[in-house]
């Protein structure tokens, strides 16, 4: 189900989760703590520098400035932020990234469904033909999530994998 808040950033919902445009209200102490949690940020670029509300707000404002799709993943049952997903569009294709910020939701139904909802939006509403994703080689959870969503492994380097999903394979 698609609820338009404006043309650029609609709210995406189903029975389990809502993906809503990330806003300043999502930059809570809990969110910032997850960015600094070694069990959560192990494969994220943010792990290299201590995160604060100020750095999280800057990241959010940079996404807005660059007109990137940056969404909060909210569990409907308790209105809890469980992660984020980002889409950068360049020349008709997208690059996707996501973070689940609570270990309880790693591999959960909610995290899987949120990713699928976002892919549907990317292909069917934004009319993208391809979406790319990059992961660290040892990030088994992300690599598995991409694989079960029909992403194809297209490049391997010493420490990183690059995946691609075509609209027709989705």
Short mmCIF file of N, CA and C in Angstrom, two decimals, residues 11 28 38 48 79 117 119 140:
data_model
loop_
_atom_site.label_atom_id
_atom_site.label_comp_id
_atom_site.label_asym_id
_atom_site.label_seq_id
_atom_site.Cartn_x
_atom_site.Cartn_y
_atom_site.Cartn_z
N UNK A 11 5.18 7.46 1.96
CA UNK A 11 5.25 6.48 3.03
C UNK A 11 4.87 5.13 2.41
N UNK A 28 17.37 9.65 17.51
CA UNK A 28 17.22 9.53 18.97
C UNK A 28 18.52 9.02 19.58
N UNK A 38 29.17 -2.10 18.20
CA UNK A 38 30.03 -2.93 17.36
C UNK A 38 29.32 -4.15 16.78
N UNK A 48 34.02 3.57 11.89
CA UNK A 48 35.38 4.13 11.96
C UNK A 48 35.47 5.40 12.79
N UNK A 79 5.48 0.74 16.82
CA UNK A 79 5.98 2.02 16.27
C UNK A 79 7.46 2.25 16.57
N UNK A 117 9.57 -4.37 0.17
CA UNK A 117 8.71 -3.21 -0.10
C UNK A 117 9.53 -2.12 -0.80
N UNK A 119 12.27 -2.48 -2.58
CA UNK A 119 12.60 -2.90 -3.94
C UNK A 119 11.41 -2.71 -4.87
N UNK A 140 27.74 -11.90 6.11
CA UNK A 140 26.93 -13.04 5.69
C UNK A 140 25.44 -12.70 5.65
#
